[in-house]
Coordinates of C-alpha atoms in Angstrom, one line a residue:
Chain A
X26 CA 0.0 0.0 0.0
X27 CA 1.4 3.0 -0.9
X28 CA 1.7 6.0 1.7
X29 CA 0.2 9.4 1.4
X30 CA -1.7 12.1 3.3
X31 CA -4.9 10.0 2.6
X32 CA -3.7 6.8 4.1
X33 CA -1.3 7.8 7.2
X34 CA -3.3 7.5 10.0
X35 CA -3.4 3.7 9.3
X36 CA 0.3 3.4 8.9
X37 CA 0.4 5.5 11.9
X38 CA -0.7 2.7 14.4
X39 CA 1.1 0.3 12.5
X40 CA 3.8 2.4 13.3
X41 CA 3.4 3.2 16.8
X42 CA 2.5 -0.3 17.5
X43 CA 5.7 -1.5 15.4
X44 CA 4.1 -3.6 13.5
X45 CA 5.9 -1.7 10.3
X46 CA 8.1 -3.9 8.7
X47 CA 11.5 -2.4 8.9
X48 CA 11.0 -0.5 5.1
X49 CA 7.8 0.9 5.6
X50 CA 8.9 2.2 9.1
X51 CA 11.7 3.6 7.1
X52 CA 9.1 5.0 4.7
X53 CA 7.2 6.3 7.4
X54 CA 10.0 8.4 9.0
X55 CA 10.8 9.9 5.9
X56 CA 7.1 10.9 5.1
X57 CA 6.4 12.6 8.5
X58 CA 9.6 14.9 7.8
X59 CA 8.6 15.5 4.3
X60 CA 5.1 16.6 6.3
X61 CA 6.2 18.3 9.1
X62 CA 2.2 20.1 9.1
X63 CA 1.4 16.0 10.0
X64 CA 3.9 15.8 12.9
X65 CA 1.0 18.5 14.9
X66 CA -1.2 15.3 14.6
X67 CA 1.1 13.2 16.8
X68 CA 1.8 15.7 19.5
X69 CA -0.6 14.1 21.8
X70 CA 1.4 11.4 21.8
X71 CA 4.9 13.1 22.7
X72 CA 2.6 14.8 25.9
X73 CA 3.1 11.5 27.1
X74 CA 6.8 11.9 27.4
X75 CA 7.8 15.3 26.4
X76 CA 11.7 14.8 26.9
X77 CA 11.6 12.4 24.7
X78 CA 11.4 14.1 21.5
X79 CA 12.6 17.7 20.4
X80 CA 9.9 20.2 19.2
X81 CA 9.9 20.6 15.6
X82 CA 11.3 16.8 14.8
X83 CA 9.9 13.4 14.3
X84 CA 12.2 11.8 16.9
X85 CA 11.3 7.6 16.0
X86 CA 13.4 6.4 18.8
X87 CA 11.4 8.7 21.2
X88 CA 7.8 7.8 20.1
X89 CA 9.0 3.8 20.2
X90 CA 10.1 3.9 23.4
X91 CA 7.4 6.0 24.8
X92 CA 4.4 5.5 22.3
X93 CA 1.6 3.0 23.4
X94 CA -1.4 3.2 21.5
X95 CA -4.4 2.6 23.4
X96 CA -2.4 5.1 26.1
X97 CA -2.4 7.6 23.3
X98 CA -5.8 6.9 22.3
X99 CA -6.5 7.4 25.5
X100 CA -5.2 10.7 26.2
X101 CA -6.7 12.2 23.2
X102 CA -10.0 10.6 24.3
X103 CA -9.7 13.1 27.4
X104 CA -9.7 15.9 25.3
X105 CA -12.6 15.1 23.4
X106 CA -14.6 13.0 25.3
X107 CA -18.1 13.4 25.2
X108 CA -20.7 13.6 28.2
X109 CA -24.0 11.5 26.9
X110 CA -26.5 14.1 26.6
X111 CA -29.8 14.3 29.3
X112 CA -32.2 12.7 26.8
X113 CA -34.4 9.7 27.1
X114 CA -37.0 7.5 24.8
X115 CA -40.6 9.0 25.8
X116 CA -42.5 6.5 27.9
X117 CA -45.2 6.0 25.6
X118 CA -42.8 5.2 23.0
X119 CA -41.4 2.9 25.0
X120 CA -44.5 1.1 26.5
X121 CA -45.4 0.7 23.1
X122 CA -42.4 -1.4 22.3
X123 CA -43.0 -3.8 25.1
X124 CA -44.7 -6.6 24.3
X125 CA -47.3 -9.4 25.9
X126 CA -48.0 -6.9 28.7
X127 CA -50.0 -4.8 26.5
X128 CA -52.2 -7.2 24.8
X129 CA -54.5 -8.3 27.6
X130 CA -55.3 -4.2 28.1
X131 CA -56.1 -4.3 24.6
X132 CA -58.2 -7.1 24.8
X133 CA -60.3 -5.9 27.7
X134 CA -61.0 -2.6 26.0
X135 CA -62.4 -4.4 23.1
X136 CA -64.4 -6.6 24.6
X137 CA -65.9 -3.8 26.4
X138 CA -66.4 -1.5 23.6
X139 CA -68.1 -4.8 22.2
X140 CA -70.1 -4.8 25.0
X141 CA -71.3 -0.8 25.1
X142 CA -71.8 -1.4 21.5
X143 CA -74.6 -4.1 22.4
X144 CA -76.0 -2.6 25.2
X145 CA -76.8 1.0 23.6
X146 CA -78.2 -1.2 20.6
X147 CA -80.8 -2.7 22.5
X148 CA -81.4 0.2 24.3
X149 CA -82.2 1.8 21.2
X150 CA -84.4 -0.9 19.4
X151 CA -86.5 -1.7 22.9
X152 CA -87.1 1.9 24.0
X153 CA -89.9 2.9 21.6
X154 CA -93.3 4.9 22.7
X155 CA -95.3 1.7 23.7
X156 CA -92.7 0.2 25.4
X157 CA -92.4 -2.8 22.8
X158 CA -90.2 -3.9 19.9
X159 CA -91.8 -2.8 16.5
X160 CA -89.5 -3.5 13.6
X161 CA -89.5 -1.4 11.6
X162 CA -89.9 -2.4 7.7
X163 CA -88.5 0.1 5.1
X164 CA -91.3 1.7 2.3
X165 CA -90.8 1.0 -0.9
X166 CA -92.7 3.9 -3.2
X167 CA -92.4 2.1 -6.7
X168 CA -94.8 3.3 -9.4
X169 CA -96.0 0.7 -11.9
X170 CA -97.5 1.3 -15.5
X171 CA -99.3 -1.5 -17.3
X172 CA -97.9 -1.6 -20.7
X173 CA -100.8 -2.5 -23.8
X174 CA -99.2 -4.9 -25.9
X175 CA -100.7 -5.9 -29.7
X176 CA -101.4 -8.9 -30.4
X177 CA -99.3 -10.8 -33.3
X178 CA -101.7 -13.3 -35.4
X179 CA -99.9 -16.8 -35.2
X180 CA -99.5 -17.0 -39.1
X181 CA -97.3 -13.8 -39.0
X182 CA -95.0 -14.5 -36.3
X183 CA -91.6 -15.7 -37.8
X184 CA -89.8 -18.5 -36.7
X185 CA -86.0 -17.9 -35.9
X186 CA -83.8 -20.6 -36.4
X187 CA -81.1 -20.9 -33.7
X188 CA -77.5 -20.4 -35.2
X189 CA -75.2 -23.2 -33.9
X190 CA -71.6 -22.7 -34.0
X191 CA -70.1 -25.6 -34.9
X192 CA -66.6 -26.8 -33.6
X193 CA -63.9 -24.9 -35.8
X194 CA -62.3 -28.1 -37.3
X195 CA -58.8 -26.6 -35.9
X196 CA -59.8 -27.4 -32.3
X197 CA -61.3 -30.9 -33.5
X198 CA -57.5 -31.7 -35.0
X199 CA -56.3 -30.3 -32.0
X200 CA -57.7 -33.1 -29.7
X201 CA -57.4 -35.1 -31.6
X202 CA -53.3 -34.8 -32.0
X203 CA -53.4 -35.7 -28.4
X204 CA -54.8 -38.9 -28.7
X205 CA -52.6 -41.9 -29.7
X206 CA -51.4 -43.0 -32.8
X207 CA -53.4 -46.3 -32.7
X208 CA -57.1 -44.8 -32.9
X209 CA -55.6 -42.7 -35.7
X210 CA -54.9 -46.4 -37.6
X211 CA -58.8 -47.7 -35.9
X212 CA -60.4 -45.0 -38.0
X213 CA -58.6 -44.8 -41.2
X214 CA -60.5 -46.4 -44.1
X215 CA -59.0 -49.6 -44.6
X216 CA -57.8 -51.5 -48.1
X217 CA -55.6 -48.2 -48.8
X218 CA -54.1 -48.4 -52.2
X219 CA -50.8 -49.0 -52.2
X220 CA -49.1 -46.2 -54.0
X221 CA -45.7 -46.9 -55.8
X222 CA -43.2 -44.1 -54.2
X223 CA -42.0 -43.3 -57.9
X224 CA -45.5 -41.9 -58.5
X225 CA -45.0 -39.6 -54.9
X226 CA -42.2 -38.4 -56.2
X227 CA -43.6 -37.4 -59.6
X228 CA -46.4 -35.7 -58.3
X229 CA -46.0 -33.9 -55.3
X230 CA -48.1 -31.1 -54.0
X231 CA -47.6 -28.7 -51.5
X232 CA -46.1 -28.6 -48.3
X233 CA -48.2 -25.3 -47.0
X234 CA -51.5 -27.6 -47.3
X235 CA -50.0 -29.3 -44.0
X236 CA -49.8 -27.6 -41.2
X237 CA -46.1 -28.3 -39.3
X238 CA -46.0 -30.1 -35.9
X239 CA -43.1 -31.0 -33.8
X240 CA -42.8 -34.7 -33.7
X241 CA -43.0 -36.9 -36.3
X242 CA -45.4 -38.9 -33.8
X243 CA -47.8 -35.7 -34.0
X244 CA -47.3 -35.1 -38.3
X245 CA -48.8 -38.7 -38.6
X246 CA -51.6 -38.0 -36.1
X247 CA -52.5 -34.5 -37.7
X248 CA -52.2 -36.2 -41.7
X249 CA -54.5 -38.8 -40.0
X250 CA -57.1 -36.5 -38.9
X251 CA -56.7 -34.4 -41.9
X252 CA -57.6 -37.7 -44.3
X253 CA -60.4 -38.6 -42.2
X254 CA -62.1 -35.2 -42.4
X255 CA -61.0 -35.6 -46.7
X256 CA -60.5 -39.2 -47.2
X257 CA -61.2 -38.6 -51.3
X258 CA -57.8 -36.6 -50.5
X259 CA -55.8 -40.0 -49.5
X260 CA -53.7 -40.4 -52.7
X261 CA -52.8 -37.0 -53.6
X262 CA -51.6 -36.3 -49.3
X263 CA -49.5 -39.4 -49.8
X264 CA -48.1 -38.1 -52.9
X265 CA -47.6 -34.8 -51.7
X266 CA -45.6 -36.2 -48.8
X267 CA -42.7 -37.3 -51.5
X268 CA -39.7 -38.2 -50.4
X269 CA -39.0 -36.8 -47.4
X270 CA -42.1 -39.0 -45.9
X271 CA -40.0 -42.3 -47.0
X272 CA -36.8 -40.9 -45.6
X273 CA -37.8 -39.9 -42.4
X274 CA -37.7 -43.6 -40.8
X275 CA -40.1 -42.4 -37.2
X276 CA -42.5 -41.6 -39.8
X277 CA -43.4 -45.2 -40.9
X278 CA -43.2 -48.9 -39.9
X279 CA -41.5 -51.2 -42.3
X280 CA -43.6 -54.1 -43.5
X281 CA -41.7 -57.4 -43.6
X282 CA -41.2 -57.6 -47.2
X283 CA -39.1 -54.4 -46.7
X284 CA -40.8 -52.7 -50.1
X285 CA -43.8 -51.8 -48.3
X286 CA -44.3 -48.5 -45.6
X287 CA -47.3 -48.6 -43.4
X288 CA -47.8 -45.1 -42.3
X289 CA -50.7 -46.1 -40.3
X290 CA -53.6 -44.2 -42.5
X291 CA -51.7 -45.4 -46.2
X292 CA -49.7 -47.7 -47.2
X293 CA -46.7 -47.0 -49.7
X294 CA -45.3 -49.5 -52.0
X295 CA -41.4 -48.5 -52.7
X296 CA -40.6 -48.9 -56.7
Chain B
X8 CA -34.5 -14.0 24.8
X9 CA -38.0 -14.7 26.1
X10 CA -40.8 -12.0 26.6
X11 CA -39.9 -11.0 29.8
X12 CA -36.5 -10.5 28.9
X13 CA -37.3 -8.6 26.0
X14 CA -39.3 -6.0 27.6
X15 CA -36.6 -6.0 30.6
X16 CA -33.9 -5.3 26.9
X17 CA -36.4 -2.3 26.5
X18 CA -36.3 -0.9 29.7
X19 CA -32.7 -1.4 30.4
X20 CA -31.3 0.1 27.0
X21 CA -34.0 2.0 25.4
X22 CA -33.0 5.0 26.5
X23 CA -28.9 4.3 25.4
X24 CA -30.6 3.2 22.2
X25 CA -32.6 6.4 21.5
X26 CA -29.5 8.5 22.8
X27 CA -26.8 6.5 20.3
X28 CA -29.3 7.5 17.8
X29 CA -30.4 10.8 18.4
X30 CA -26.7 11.7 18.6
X31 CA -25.9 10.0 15.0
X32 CA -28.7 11.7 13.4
X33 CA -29.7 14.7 15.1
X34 CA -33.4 14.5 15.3
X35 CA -35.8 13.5 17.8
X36 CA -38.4 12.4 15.5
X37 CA -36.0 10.2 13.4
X38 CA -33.7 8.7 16.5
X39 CA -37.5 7.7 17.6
X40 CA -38.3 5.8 14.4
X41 CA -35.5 3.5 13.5
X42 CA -35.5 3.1 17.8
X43 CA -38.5 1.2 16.7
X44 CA -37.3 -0.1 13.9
X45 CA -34.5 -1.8 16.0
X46 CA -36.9 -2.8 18.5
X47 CA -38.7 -4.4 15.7
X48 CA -35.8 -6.5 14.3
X49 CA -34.8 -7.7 17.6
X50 CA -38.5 -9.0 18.5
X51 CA -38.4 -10.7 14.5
X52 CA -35.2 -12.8 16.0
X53 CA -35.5 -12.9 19.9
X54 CA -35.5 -16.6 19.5
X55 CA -32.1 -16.4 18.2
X56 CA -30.5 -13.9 20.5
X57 CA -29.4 -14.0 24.4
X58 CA -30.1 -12.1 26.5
X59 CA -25.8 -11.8 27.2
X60 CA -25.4 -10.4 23.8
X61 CA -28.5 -8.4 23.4
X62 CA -26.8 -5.2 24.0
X63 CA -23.7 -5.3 21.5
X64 CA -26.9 -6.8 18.9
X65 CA -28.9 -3.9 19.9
X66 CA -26.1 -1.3 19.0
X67 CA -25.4 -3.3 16.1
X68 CA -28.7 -2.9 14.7
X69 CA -29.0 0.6 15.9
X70 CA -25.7 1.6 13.8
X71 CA -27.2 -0.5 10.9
X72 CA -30.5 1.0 11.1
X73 CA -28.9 4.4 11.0
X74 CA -26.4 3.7 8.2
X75 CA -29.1 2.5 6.5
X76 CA -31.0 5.4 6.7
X77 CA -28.4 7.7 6.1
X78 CA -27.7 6.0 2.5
X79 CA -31.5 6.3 1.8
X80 CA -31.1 9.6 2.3
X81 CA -27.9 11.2 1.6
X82 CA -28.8 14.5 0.7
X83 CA -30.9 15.2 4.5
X84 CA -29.1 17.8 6.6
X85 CA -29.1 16.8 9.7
X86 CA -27.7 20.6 10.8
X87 CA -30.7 22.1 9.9
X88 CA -32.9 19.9 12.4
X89 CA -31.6 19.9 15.6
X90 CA -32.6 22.9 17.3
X91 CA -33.3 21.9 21.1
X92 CA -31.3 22.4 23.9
X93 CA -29.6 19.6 25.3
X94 CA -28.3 18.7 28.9
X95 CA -25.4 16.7 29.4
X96 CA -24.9 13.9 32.4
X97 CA -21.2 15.6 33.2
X98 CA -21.6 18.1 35.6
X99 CA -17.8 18.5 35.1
X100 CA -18.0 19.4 31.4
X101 CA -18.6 23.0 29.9
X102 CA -21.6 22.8 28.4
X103 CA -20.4 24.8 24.9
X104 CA -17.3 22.7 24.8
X105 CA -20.0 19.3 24.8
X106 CA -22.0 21.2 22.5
X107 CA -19.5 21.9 20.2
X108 CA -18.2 18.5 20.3
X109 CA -21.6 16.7 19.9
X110 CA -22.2 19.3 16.6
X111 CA -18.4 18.5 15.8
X112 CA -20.1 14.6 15.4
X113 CA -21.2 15.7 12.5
X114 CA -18.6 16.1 10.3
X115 CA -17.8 12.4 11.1
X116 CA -18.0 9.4 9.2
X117 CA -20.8 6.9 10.4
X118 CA -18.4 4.6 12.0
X119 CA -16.0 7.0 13.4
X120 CA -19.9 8.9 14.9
X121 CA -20.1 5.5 15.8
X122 CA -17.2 4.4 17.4
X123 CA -16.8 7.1 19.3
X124 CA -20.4 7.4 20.7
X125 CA -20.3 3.4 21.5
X126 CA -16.8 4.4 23.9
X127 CA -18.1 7.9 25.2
X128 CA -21.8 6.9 26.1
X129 CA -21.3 2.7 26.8
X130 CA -18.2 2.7 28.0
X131 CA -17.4 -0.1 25.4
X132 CA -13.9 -1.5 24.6
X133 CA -12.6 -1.2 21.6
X134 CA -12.8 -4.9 21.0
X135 CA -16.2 -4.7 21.7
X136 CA -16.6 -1.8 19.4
X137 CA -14.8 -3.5 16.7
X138 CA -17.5 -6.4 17.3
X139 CA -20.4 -4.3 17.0
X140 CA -19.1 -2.2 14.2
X141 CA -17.9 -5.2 12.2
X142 CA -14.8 -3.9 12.0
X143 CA -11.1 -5.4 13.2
X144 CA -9.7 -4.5 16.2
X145 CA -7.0 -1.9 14.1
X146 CA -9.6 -0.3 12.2
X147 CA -11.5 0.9 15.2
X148 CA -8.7 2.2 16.5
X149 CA -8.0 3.8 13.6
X150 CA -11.3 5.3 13.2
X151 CA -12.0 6.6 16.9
X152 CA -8.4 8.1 16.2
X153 CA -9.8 10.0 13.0
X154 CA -12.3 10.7 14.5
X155 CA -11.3 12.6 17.6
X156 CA -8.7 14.4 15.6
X157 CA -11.1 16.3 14.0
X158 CA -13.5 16.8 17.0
X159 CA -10.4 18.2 18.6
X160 CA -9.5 20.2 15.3
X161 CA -13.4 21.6 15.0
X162 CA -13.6 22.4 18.8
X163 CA -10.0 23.9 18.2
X164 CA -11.9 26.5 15.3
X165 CA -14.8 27.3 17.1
X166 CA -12.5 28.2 20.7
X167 CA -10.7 30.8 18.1
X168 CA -14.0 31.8 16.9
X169 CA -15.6 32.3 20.2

């Protein structure tokens, strides 16, 4: 750490308690007679021996035999010590921080402001003219108006029909993703053509008429639903799903004779 | 610490508490507040303190509390507020020169305020100081000696004033 006006009161205990290593007590020395203005600071501690060090100079070998700190501290503590001034936390303040003692007070005074409560109320409701209890029941002033209404012959009245919303078919698909793959093979028309995979690659159409999904697991249920809902559309979907459908292996199942893919709502025959 | 020992905490250092702070900050109102406020913390954890330590925690908090504060709001002047007369307990001290001094607190740093206040009004080591400050045993030292350097220097200006 380097020394400097900022920083010399921390080296200056070090110092008087001589735990300066023997360069930075060097380095200390030289910086109190390169600041004589700092030397002022430390005349509290030469009161304790006076002899010991000349006015005017940093005298080391004077302040280490004479210099203990907490005696130093000490005597500067005399000059400025300071009396504790006549002032105390008001009681109510401090009542108010006590606690348990308080509560019961507090709980007898509600109870009895419960109990005033009560007692004025009956008081009030019982000490009518006659000496009995009338309740009193409030007056409602409500004017009514009958309202002529013209009859409608039967033959004229029209008959609304009541509009049904129906299911928007994206919600239908969507709960229907969640269900497994195996209802999605229950309900697809059966005897599927097989469809040579030369002809998917000839004709494919596109991609946007399928809305993406995640897993492949999810594709086949959502091409599933979509065939049920359009199963005239079976051999163009399967031709629009080209290649990619064959390479994609988690798409299909591969029958035993290895030239066949069972995609679980068509079957595709490889050429 | 148990109920009863709490509320015997309150009656026993209260006042040293609401001193230590009105003396940091000045002002009756506020040295009231976070007195309650350290109150308040100590009741939140007076499972886990003794009743040994309860003073040193108290001053802790109090010093806590009050830097706290004080960070909140830097820009207060604390100068401006006090405006009562106080008594001090030393008959033997002039009352301008503890006057002077306890304004002269003001131009201290929070632990030095601290420090000093903790050895002047408690009585406290300075290794008990350095507990409750959180600081080591050298830089206690160091601050109370700071510190009273410039009481002594401010109480040295206002003496040439006067």
């Amino acid at each position: 750490m380097r020394l400097d006006r900022m920083n010399y009161e921390e080296w200056a205990l070090d110092f008087l308690e001589g735990s300066l290593s023997p360069e930075e007590h060097q380095a200390f020395v030289l910086f109190l007679e390169k600041n004589p203005d700092l030397q002022e600071e430390f005349q509290g501690f030469d009161e304790l021996n006076p002899s010991d060090a000349p006015v005017g100079v940093f005298d080391k070998t004077g302040l280490k035999r004479s210099m203990d700190v907490d005696a130093a501290l000490d005597l500067l503590e005399a000059k400025t010590r300071l009396a504790r001034p006549l002032i105390y936390l008001p009681h109510g303040i401090k009542q108010g921080l006590k606690k348990g003692s308080v509560y019961p007070w507090k709980k007898i005074i509600s109870i009895a402001a419960s109990l005033t409560l009560l007692v004025s109320l009956g008081t009030n409701l019982l000490n009518t003219p006659n000496g009995e209890f009338t309740p009193r029941t409030p007056h409602l002033d409500i004017h009514q108006e009958k309202i002529e209404l013209e009859a409608i012959p039967a033959a004229e009245a029209q008959v609304v029909k009541p509009v049904v919303k129906m299911q928007p078919k994206a919600e239908k698909s969507r709960t229907f993703a969640s269900e497994s793959r195996i209802e999605v093979q229950a309900l697809t028309p059966k005897n599927t053509p097989l469809i040579p995979s030369s002809e998917i690659a000839m004709n494919p159409i596109p991609a946007t008429q399928f809305p993406s999904q995640e897993t492949n697991r999810a594709k086949v249920v959502q091409v599933g639903n979509y065939l049920l809902n359009n199963p005239e559309q079976i051999p163009a979907v399967a031709l629009g799903l080209g290649k990619k459908l064959l390479e994609e292996r988690s798409w299909y199942k591969q029958t035993p004779n290895s030239k066949e893919f069972d995609l679980g709502f068509v079957r595709i025959k490889r050429s | 610490m148990n109920l009863k020992e709490y509320n015997h905490c309150i009656d026993k250092h209260g006042d040293g508490i609401f001193r230590f702070l009105f003396s940091l900050c000045k002002d009756h109102q506020l040295a009231q507040d976070l007195c309650q406020d350290v109150f308040e913390k100590v009741w939140m954890r007076c499972d886990s303190i003794a009743i040994a330590t309860a003073k040193s925690y108290l001053f802790r908090s109090a010093h806590n509390c009050f830097v706290d504060h004080y960070r909140r709001n830097k820009f207060a002047s604390p100068q401006e507020i006090d405006q009562l007369p106080v008594s001090y307990e030393s008959s033997e001290s002039n009352w301008d020169t503890q006057h002077w001094l306890h304004q002269g607190l003001l131009q201290l740093s929070e632990n030095q305020k601290s420090a000093i206040l903790l050895r002047d009004y408690e009585g406290y080591s300075y290794q008990e100081i350095a507990d409750i400050l959180e600081l080591s045993l050298a830089q206690t030292k160091v601050e109370i000696f700071r510190g009273r350097k410039k009481l002594q220097s401010f109480i040295g200006k206002k003496e040439v004033l006067i």
